[in-house]
Structures are given as structure tokens and as C-alpha cells.
Amino acid sequence: DPITFSVILNRFNAIANEMTLTLEQSAWTPILALCRDFSCAVYDHQQRQVAMYDALPIHTTSLKIVLTEIARTFEDAINDGDVFMCNDPYRGNTHVGDVVTALQVFIGGSLRFWSVTKGHQLDIGAYLPSSVVASARNVWQEGLTIPPLKIYDRGTPRDDVIDLYLSNVRYRKLLHGDLLAQLGSIRKGRERLLTLCQDYGTDEVMFYVDAIIDYADLRTSEQIT
């Protein structure tokens, strides 16, 4: 139904937009709050991008690769309430300065969506105070490399893992604030996705997810040809 399709498509876009505004307005550092060097997006359980709004193309086109790597790394060890973190450029990420946080959305006991953000950090533990060190000669000089790992396990924060991250970066309080902003963004996305599925039914929403992806493919093909 074209009307239902339009409504659900715009609901997804609104969710991505609200995630974006949540991160922007709660971030602690200017690089996120003012420069808006971050992106928010919604992916389905197959790591297909469903919605992003006012995001950076270089972020969103690479997020699928990172998200697929997170899903592959943990496979059956993904539980409701888990939150994942990764910035590894050898796992499909852009560079170590961009930190990905991802929260899965379970509905009826099944993984249906991922709520994801990628934010450029003010510092990532390089040998100079920066997350883009032009004089770095290798990735280890650029800063801390974070493979896919859990920072929340079934809704409980892994304080030891979070402390390990914050102990290896400068401006600890500021970067902790930015991390909380990214977490708030993906939690807002999860909240709104649950509401969407309650309003229309999970099966109906997933049907229109396929339709949205087909629609995007059609529009892109028309522009290319």
C-alpha cells in the first residue's frame, strides 16, 4: 500500500533524525555538538541500511561493514541489551578516530534491527593530542585500536572495559560524555523502533523494510542510467 509505505518510510527517517538530534544536543565536545562529525543510522537484522538522516556518506557507507564484522565476531553471543563498540580500520571502519557504538533491537525474542552511531572523537590516544595525527607513520601511532567488543552485557555496563577505553585517551570526562551521548542516541533509536513495531506489527514493518530497500535500489538505478 503506497500510503502505508510512505508513512513507515518517514517514520524510519524520523527515527534516524531523532537519533541525530539526541547525539548533537547531548554531546560534550565541539567536534560532535558543533561540527557534527558523526552519523546515526538504522539497520535491519541482515545489516542492511534502512534509514539515515543528515549523515556523512563516508560514515554510513562503511557502517554496514563494521556492523557485519560485529555480528560475525559475536554470532550467537548477541543478547538483548548488549551494546557493542568498535573503531578498528581493519574491520571495515574508516579510521581509529571514528568510534562505532551499536545496539541491537530484539522484538518477540528475535533480533530485528540495529541502532548505530559513528562519532569522531576529540582524542583517541595517539602520541599527540589528536584523533587525526598527520605525522603518524602507522595505525598504532594514530591511536587506540578497538576490535568489536561489548561495553554493555544484557543491559549491564562493563565498567572494566569502559574504564580501559577512557584510561587510554585524553580528556577523560569529555570523552565519557561523548560516549554517553552516543549511547543515548542508539537507545533513543531502539525506543522508537519498538514503538513503530507496536503501532504496525513487526511482520508488517519488516515487509515494508524490504519495500524500502527495493525502492532505494530503484531510485538509485534510475539516477545511474
PDB file of C-alpha atoms in Angstrom:
ATOM      1  CA  ASP A   1       0.000   0.000   0.000  1.00  0.00           C
ATOM      2  CA  PRO A   2       1.663   3.282  -1.109  1.00  0.00           C
ATOM      3  CA  ILE A   3       0.227   5.309   1.774  1.00  0.00           C
ATOM      4  CA  THR A   4       1.405   2.882   4.438  1.00  0.00           C
ATOM      5  CA  PHE A   5       4.742   2.647   2.645  1.00  0.00           C
ATOM      6  CA  SER A   6       5.158   6.431   2.744  1.00  0.00           C
ATOM      7  CA  VAL A   7       4.183   6.644   6.404  1.00  0.00           C
ATOM      8  CA  ILE A   8       6.560   3.878   7.523  1.00  0.00           C
ATOM      9  CA  LEU A   9       9.392   5.235   5.353  1.00  0.00           C
ATOM     10  CA  ASN A  10       9.036   8.630   7.003  1.00  0.00           C
ATOM     11  CA  ARG A  11       8.760   7.056  10.444  1.00  0.00           C
ATOM     12  CA  PHE A  12      12.164   5.445   9.868  1.00  0.00           C
ATOM     13  CA  ASN A  13      13.586   8.757   8.657  1.00  0.00           C
ATOM     14  CA  ALA A  14      12.152  10.474  11.735  1.00  0.00           C
ATOM     15  CA  ILE A  15      13.797   7.878  13.985  1.00  0.00           C
ATOM     16  CA  ALA A  16      17.199   8.486  12.384  1.00  0.00           C
ATOM     17  CA  ASN A  17      16.655  12.243  12.672  1.00  0.00           C
ATOM     18  CA  GLU A  18      15.745  11.998  16.348  1.00  0.00           C
ATOM     19  CA  MET A  19      18.856   9.896  16.973  1.00  0.00           C
ATOM     20  CA  THR A  20      20.893  12.619  15.266  1.00  0.00           C
ATOM     21  CA  LEU A  21      19.371  15.424  17.335  1.00  0.00           C
ATOM     22  CA  THR A  22      19.807  13.413  20.542  1.00  0.00           C
ATOM     23  CA  LEU A  23      23.512  12.972  19.901  1.00  0.00           C
ATOM     24  CA  GLU A  24      24.059  16.551  18.761  1.00  0.00           C
ATOM     25  CA  GLN A  25      22.314  18.110  21.744  1.00  0.00           C
ATOM     26  CA  SER A  26      23.848  15.859  24.407  1.00  0.00           C
ATOM     27  CA  ALA A  27      27.450  15.651  23.150  1.00  0.00           C
ATOM     28  CA  TRP A  28      30.143  17.252  25.295  1.00  0.00           C
ATOM     29  CA  THR A  29      32.780  18.191  22.714  1.00  0.00           C
ATOM     30  CA  PRO A  30      32.552  20.700  19.844  1.00  0.00           C
ATOM     31  CA  ILE A  31      33.593  18.114  17.254  1.00  0.00           C
ATOM     32  CA  LEU A  32      30.241  16.387  17.764  1.00  0.00           C
ATOM     33  CA  ALA A  33      27.990  19.131  19.152  1.00  0.00           C
ATOM     34  CA  LEU A  34      29.048  21.883  16.714  1.00  0.00           C
ATOM     35  CA  CYS A  35      30.953  20.281  13.825  1.00  0.00           C
ATOM     36  CA  ARG A  36      28.517  17.332  13.794  1.00  0.00           C
ATOM     37  CA  ASP A  37      31.227  14.885  12.725  1.00  0.00           C
ATOM     38  CA  PHE A  38      29.025  11.891  13.431  1.00  0.00           C
ATOM     39  CA  SER A  39      26.319   9.789  11.805  1.00  0.00           C
ATOM     40  CA  CYS A  40      23.301   7.833  13.016  1.00  0.00           C
ATOM     41  CA  ALA A  41      21.551   5.032  11.160  1.00  0.00           C
ATOM     42  CA  VAL A  42      19.118   2.131  11.448  1.00  0.00           C
ATOM     43  CA  TYR A  43      19.953  -1.305  10.031  1.00  0.00           C
ATOM     44  CA  ASP A  44      17.867  -4.447   9.876  1.00  0.00           C
ATOM     45  CA  HIS A  45      18.921  -7.842  11.242  1.00  0.00           C
ATOM     46  CA  GLN A  46      20.786  -8.565   7.986  1.00  0.00           C
ATOM     47  CA  GLN A  47      22.829  -5.380   8.448  1.00  0.00           C
ATOM     48  CA  ARG A  48      21.035  -3.664   5.559  1.00  0.00           C
ATOM     49  CA  GLN A  49      20.731   0.096   5.935  1.00  0.00           C
ATOM     50  CA  VAL A  50      17.100   1.101   6.389  1.00  0.00           C
ATOM     51  CA  ALA A  51      17.405   4.767   7.345  1.00  0.00           C
ATOM     52  CA  MET A  52      19.920   7.530   7.917  1.00  0.00           C
ATOM     53  CA  TYR A  53      19.247  11.250   8.071  1.00  0.00           C
ATOM     54  CA  ASP A  54      21.632  14.167   7.592  1.00  0.00           C
ATOM     55  CA  ALA A  55      24.610  11.843   7.979  1.00  0.00           C
ATOM     56  CA  LEU A  56      28.090  11.660   6.437  1.00  0.00           C
ATOM     57  CA  PRO A  57      28.228   9.319   3.416  1.00  0.00           C
ATOM     58  CA  ILE A  58      31.724   8.071   4.287  1.00  0.00           C
ATOM     59  CA  HIS A  59      30.351   7.014   7.685  1.00  0.00           C
ATOM     60  CA  THR A  60      27.141   5.352   6.577  1.00  0.00           C
ATOM     61  CA  THR A  61      28.645   3.501   3.618  1.00  0.00           C
ATOM     62  CA  SER A  62      31.212   1.894   5.910  1.00  0.00           C
ATOM     63  CA  LEU A  63      28.930   1.240   8.881  1.00  0.00           C
ATOM     64  CA  LYS A  64      27.467  -1.871   7.253  1.00  0.00           C
ATOM     65  CA  ILE A  65      30.938  -3.435   7.025  1.00  0.00           C
ATOM     66  CA  VAL A  66      31.723  -2.726  10.689  1.00  0.00           C
ATOM     67  CA  LEU A  67      28.296  -3.912  11.799  1.00  0.00           C
ATOM     68  CA  THR A  68      28.650  -7.137   9.824  1.00  0.00           C
ATOM     69  CA  GLU A  69      32.013  -7.692  11.493  1.00  0.00           C
ATOM     70  CA  ILE A  70      30.484  -7.148  14.943  1.00  0.00           C
ATOM     71  CA  ALA A  71      27.700  -9.622  14.161  1.00  0.00           C
ATOM     72  CA  ARG A  72      30.198 -12.154  12.783  1.00  0.00           C
ATOM     73  CA  THR A  73      32.505 -11.803  15.789  1.00  0.00           C
ATOM     74  CA  PHE A  74      29.820 -12.453  18.386  1.00  0.00           C
ATOM     75  CA  GLU A  75      27.412 -14.617  16.339  1.00  0.00           C
ATOM     76  CA  ASP A  76      25.175 -16.414  18.882  1.00  0.00           C
ATOM     77  CA  ALA A  77      26.544 -14.388  21.821  1.00  0.00           C
ATOM     78  CA  ILE A  78      24.359 -11.369  20.985  1.00  0.00           C
ATOM     79  CA  ASN A  79      21.776 -10.774  23.700  1.00  0.00           C
ATOM     80  CA  ASP A  80      19.050  -8.252  24.311  1.00  0.00           C
ATOM     81  CA  GLY A  81      20.619  -5.222  25.989  1.00  0.00           C
ATOM     82  CA  ASP A  82      24.135  -5.741  24.635  1.00  0.00           C
ATOM     83  CA  VAL A  83      25.971  -2.669  23.358  1.00  0.00           C
ATOM     84  CA  PHE A  84      28.978  -3.020  21.079  1.00  0.00           C
ATOM     85  CA  MET A  85      31.900  -0.742  20.306  1.00  0.00           C
ATOM     86  CA  CYS A  86      34.500  -0.790  17.525  1.00  0.00           C
ATOM     87  CA  ASN A  87      36.891   1.560  15.729  1.00  0.00           C
ATOM     88  CA  ASP A  88      39.205  -0.947  14.022  1.00  0.00           C
ATOM     89  CA  PRO A  89      40.096   0.187  10.472  1.00  0.00           C
ATOM     90  CA  TYR A  90      40.981  -3.408   9.628  1.00  0.00           C
ATOM     91  CA  ARG A  91      37.416  -4.451  10.482  1.00  0.00           C
ATOM     92  CA  GLY A  92      35.883  -2.106   7.912  1.00  0.00           C
ATOM     93  CA  ASN A  93      35.933   1.112   9.917  1.00  0.00           C
ATOM     94  CA  THR A  94      37.063   4.427   8.426  1.00  0.00           C
ATOM     95  CA  HIS A  95      39.877   5.322  10.867  1.00  0.00           C
ATOM     96  CA  VAL A  96      40.544   4.907  14.571  1.00  0.00           C
ATOM     97  CA  GLY A  97      39.180   8.370  15.340  1.00  0.00           C
ATOM     98  CA  ASP A  98      35.671   7.246  14.354  1.00  0.00           C
ATOM     99  CA  VAL A  99      34.149   5.120  17.124  1.00  0.00           C
ATOM    100  CA  VAL A 100      31.102   2.982  16.376  1.00  0.00           C
ATOM    101  CA  THR A 101      28.509   2.117  19.004  1.00  0.00           C
ATOM    102  CA  ALA A 102      25.795  -0.381  18.130  1.00  0.00           C
ATOM    103  CA  LEU A 103      22.704  -1.601  19.967  1.00  0.00           C
ATOM    104  CA  GLN A 104      20.580  -4.477  18.716  1.00  0.00           C
ATOM    105  CA  VAL A 105      16.792  -4.320  18.854  1.00  0.00           C
ATOM    106  CA  PHE A 106      15.081  -7.568  19.839  1.00  0.00           C
ATOM    107  CA  ILE A 107      11.338  -7.907  19.261  1.00  0.00           C
ATOM    108  CA  GLY A 108       9.492 -11.058  20.271  1.00  0.00           C
ATOM    109  CA  GLY A 109      12.802 -12.706  21.152  1.00  0.00           C
ATOM    110  CA  SER A 110      14.265 -12.183  17.656  1.00  0.00           C
ATOM    111  CA  LEU A 111      16.880  -9.702  16.510  1.00  0.00           C
ATOM    112  CA  ARG A 112      15.121  -7.313  14.111  1.00  0.00           C
ATOM    113  CA  PHE A 113      17.157  -4.100  13.947  1.00  0.00           C
ATOM    114  CA  TRP A 114      20.420  -2.429  14.857  1.00  0.00           C
ATOM    115  CA  SER A 115      20.568   1.143  16.138  1.00  0.00           C
ATOM    116  CA  VAL A 116      24.021   2.506  15.287  1.00  0.00           C
ATOM    117  CA  THR A 117      26.132   5.656  15.618  1.00  0.00           C
ATOM    118  CA  LYS A 118      29.630   6.567  14.496  1.00  0.00           C
ATOM    119  CA  GLY A 119      31.294   9.591  16.072  1.00  0.00           C
ATOM    120  CA  HIS A 120      34.673  11.243  15.525  1.00  0.00           C
ATOM    121  CA  GLN A 121      36.423  11.506  18.882  1.00  0.00           C
ATOM    122  CA  LEU A 122      38.367  14.543  20.079  1.00  0.00           C
ATOM    123  CA  ASP A 123      41.213  12.223  21.083  1.00  0.00           C
ATOM    124  CA  ILE A 124      41.844   8.509  20.614  1.00  0.00           C
ATOM    125  CA  GLY A 125      45.153   8.057  22.444  1.00  0.00           C
ATOM    126  CA  ALA A 126      47.661   8.935  19.715  1.00  0.00           C
ATOM    127  CA  TYR A 127      51.168  10.092  20.634  1.00  0.00           C
ATOM    128  CA  LEU A 128      49.948  13.653  20.060  1.00  0.00           C
ATOM    129  CA  PRO A 129      46.705  15.159  21.412  1.00  0.00           C
ATOM    130  CA  SER A 130      44.523  14.473  18.392  1.00  0.00           C
ATOM    131  CA  SER A 131      42.489  11.812  16.627  1.00  0.00           C
ATOM    132  CA  VAL A 132      43.952  12.762  13.227  1.00  0.00           C
ATOM    133  CA  VAL A 133      47.736  12.852  13.569  1.00  0.00           C
ATOM    134  CA  ALA A 134      49.141  13.807  10.174  1.00  0.00           C
ATOM    135  CA  SER A 135      52.658  12.698  11.117  1.00  0.00           C
ATOM    136  CA  ALA A 136      51.593   9.174  12.184  1.00  0.00           C
ATOM    137  CA  ARG A 137      53.520   6.543  10.224  1.00  0.00           C
ATOM    138  CA  ASN A 138      51.265   3.593  11.026  1.00  0.00           C
ATOM    139  CA  VAL A 139      47.911   2.787  12.592  1.00  0.00           C
ATOM    140  CA  TRP A 140      49.447   2.196  16.037  1.00  0.00           C
ATOM    141  CA  GLN A 141      50.729   5.759  16.141  1.00  0.00           C
ATOM    142  CA  GLU A 142      47.273   7.016  15.191  1.00  0.00           C
ATOM    143  CA  GLY A 143      45.785   5.843  18.486  1.00  0.00           C
ATOM    144  CA  LEU A 144      43.951   3.079  20.308  1.00  0.00           C
ATOM    145  CA  THR A 145      42.521   0.332  18.084  1.00  0.00           C
ATOM    146  CA  ILE A 146      39.304  -1.186  19.463  1.00  0.00           C
ATOM    147  CA  PRO A 147      38.156  -4.507  17.970  1.00  0.00           C
ATOM    148  CA  PRO A 148      34.470  -5.443  18.241  1.00  0.00           C
ATOM    149  CA  LEU A 149      33.728  -5.704  21.961  1.00  0.00           C
ATOM    150  CA  LYS A 150      30.837  -5.410  24.386  1.00  0.00           C
ATOM    151  CA  ILE A 151      30.596  -2.390  26.627  1.00  0.00           C
ATOM    152  CA  TYR A 152      27.177  -3.448  27.935  1.00  0.00           C
ATOM    153  CA  ASP A 153      26.204  -7.067  28.605  1.00  0.00           C
ATOM    154  CA  ARG A 154      22.453  -7.694  28.787  1.00  0.00           C
ATOM    155  CA  GLY A 155      21.920  -4.086  29.817  1.00  0.00           C
ATOM    156  CA  THR A 156      24.668  -4.033  32.463  1.00  0.00           C
ATOM    157  CA  PRO A 157      27.643  -1.751  31.794  1.00  0.00           C
ATOM    158  CA  ARG A 158      31.025  -3.462  31.628  1.00  0.00           C
ATOM    159  CA  ASP A 159      32.772  -0.825  33.705  1.00  0.00           C
ATOM    160  CA  ASP A 160      36.156  -2.502  33.367  1.00  0.00           C
ATOM    161  CA  VAL A 161      36.018  -2.319  29.562  1.00  0.00           C
ATOM    162  CA  ILE A 162      34.746   1.265  29.551  1.00  0.00           C
ATOM    163  CA  ASP A 163      37.472   2.254  32.034  1.00  0.00           C
ATOM    164  CA  LEU A 164      40.123   0.595  29.840  1.00  0.00           C
ATOM    165  CA  TYR A 165      38.990   2.754  26.927  1.00  0.00           C
ATOM    166  CA  LEU A 166      38.815   6.002  28.916  1.00  0.00           C
ATOM    167  CA  SER A 167      42.200   5.344  30.543  1.00  0.00           C
ATOM    168  CA  ASN A 168      43.854   5.357  27.121  1.00  0.00           C
ATOM    169  CA  VAL A 169      42.507   8.686  25.883  1.00  0.00           C
ATOM    170  CA  ARG A 170      42.981  12.296  26.906  1.00  0.00           C
ATOM    171  CA  TYR A 171      40.111  14.484  28.131  1.00  0.00           C
ATOM    172  CA  ARG A 172      38.548  11.568  30.005  1.00  0.00           C
ATOM    173  CA  LYS A 173      35.463  13.430  31.265  1.00  0.00           C
ATOM    174  CA  LEU A 174      34.706  14.991  27.892  1.00  0.00           C
ATOM    175  CA  LEU A 175      35.056  11.726  26.008  1.00  0.00           C
ATOM    176  CA  HIS A 176      32.991   9.894  28.605  1.00  0.00           C
ATOM    177  CA  GLY A 177      30.299  12.498  27.970  1.00  0.00           C
ATOM    178  CA  ASP A 178      30.511  11.914  24.219  1.00  0.00           C
ATOM    179  CA  LEU A 179      30.290   8.161  24.743  1.00  0.00           C
ATOM    180  CA  LEU A 180      27.144   8.650  26.842  1.00  0.00           C
ATOM    181  CA  ALA A 181      25.730  10.859  24.061  1.00  0.00           C
ATOM    182  CA  GLN A 182      26.288   8.106  21.507  1.00  0.00           C
ATOM    183  CA  LEU A 183      24.694   5.579  23.861  1.00  0.00           C
ATOM    184  CA  GLY A 184      21.723   7.895  24.390  1.00  0.00           C
ATOM    185  CA  SER A 185      21.304   8.192  20.635  1.00  0.00           C
ATOM    186  CA  ILE A 186      21.183   4.458  19.953  1.00  0.00           C
ATOM    187  CA  ARG A 187      18.879   3.890  22.916  1.00  0.00           C
ATOM    188  CA  LYS A 188      16.525   6.529  21.534  1.00  0.00           C
ATOM    189  CA  GLY A 189      16.604   4.677  18.220  1.00  0.00           C
ATOM    190  CA  ARG A 190      15.761   1.400  19.941  1.00  0.00           C
ATOM    191  CA  GLU A 191      12.886   3.022  21.830  1.00  0.00           C
ATOM    192  CA  ARG A 192      11.363   4.466  18.665  1.00  0.00           C
ATOM    193  CA  LEU A 193      11.799   1.233  16.682  1.00  0.00           C
ATOM    194  CA  LEU A 194       9.949  -0.698  19.378  1.00  0.00           C
ATOM    195  CA  THR A 195       7.122   1.852  19.226  1.00  0.00           C
ATOM    196  CA  LEU A 196       6.969   1.588  15.422  1.00  0.00           C
ATOM    197  CA  CYS A 197       6.613  -2.186  15.574  1.00  0.00           C
ATOM    198  CA  GLN A 198       3.961  -1.894  18.280  1.00  0.00           C
ATOM    199  CA  ASP A 199       1.981   0.535  16.109  1.00  0.00           C
ATOM    200  CA  TYR A 200       2.051  -1.503  12.887  1.00  0.00           C
ATOM    201  CA  GLY A 201       3.051  -5.023  13.903  1.00  0.00           C
ATOM    202  CA  THR A 202       6.541  -6.450  13.491  1.00  0.00           C
ATOM    203  CA  ASP A 203       5.770  -8.554  10.418  1.00  0.00           C
ATOM    204  CA  GLU A 204       4.179  -5.581   8.659  1.00  0.00           C
ATOM    205  CA  VAL A 205       7.144  -3.344   9.427  1.00  0.00           C
ATOM    206  CA  MET A 206       9.645  -5.950   8.215  1.00  0.00           C
ATOM    207  CA  PHE A 207       7.627  -6.327   4.989  1.00  0.00           C
ATOM    208  CA  TYR A 208       7.975  -2.614   4.370  1.00  0.00           C
ATOM    209  CA  VAL A 209      11.693  -2.719   5.205  1.00  0.00           C
ATOM    210  CA  ASP A 210      12.120  -4.920   2.125  1.00  0.00           C
ATOM    211  CA  ALA A 211       9.976  -2.473   0.159  1.00  0.00           C
ATOM    212  CA  ILE A 212      12.095   0.476   1.306  1.00  0.00           C
ATOM    213  CA  ILE A 213      15.294  -1.246   0.180  1.00  0.00           C
ATOM    214  CA  ASP A 214      13.712  -2.127  -3.180  1.00  0.00           C
ATOM    215  CA  TYR A 215      12.584   1.493  -3.543  1.00  0.00           C
ATOM    216  CA  ALA A 216      16.101   2.781  -2.816  1.00  0.00           C
ATOM    217  CA  ASP A 217      17.517   0.361  -5.375  1.00  0.00           C
ATOM    218  CA  LEU A 218      15.021   1.549  -7.993  1.00  0.00           C
ATOM    219  CA  ARG A 219      15.694   5.249  -7.361  1.00  0.00           C
ATOM    220  CA  THR A 220      19.473   4.697  -7.475  1.00  0.00           C
ATOM    221  CA  SER A 221      19.260   2.695 -10.706  1.00  0.00           C
ATOM    222  CA  GLU A 222      17.184   5.425 -12.320  1.00  0.00           C
ATOM    223  CA  GLN A 223      19.800   8.035 -11.425  1.00  0.00           C
ATOM    224  CA  ILE A 224      22.703   5.926 -12.715  1.00  0.00           C
ATOM    225  CA  THR A 225      21.053   5.002 -16.001  1.00  0.00           C
TER     226      THR A 225
END
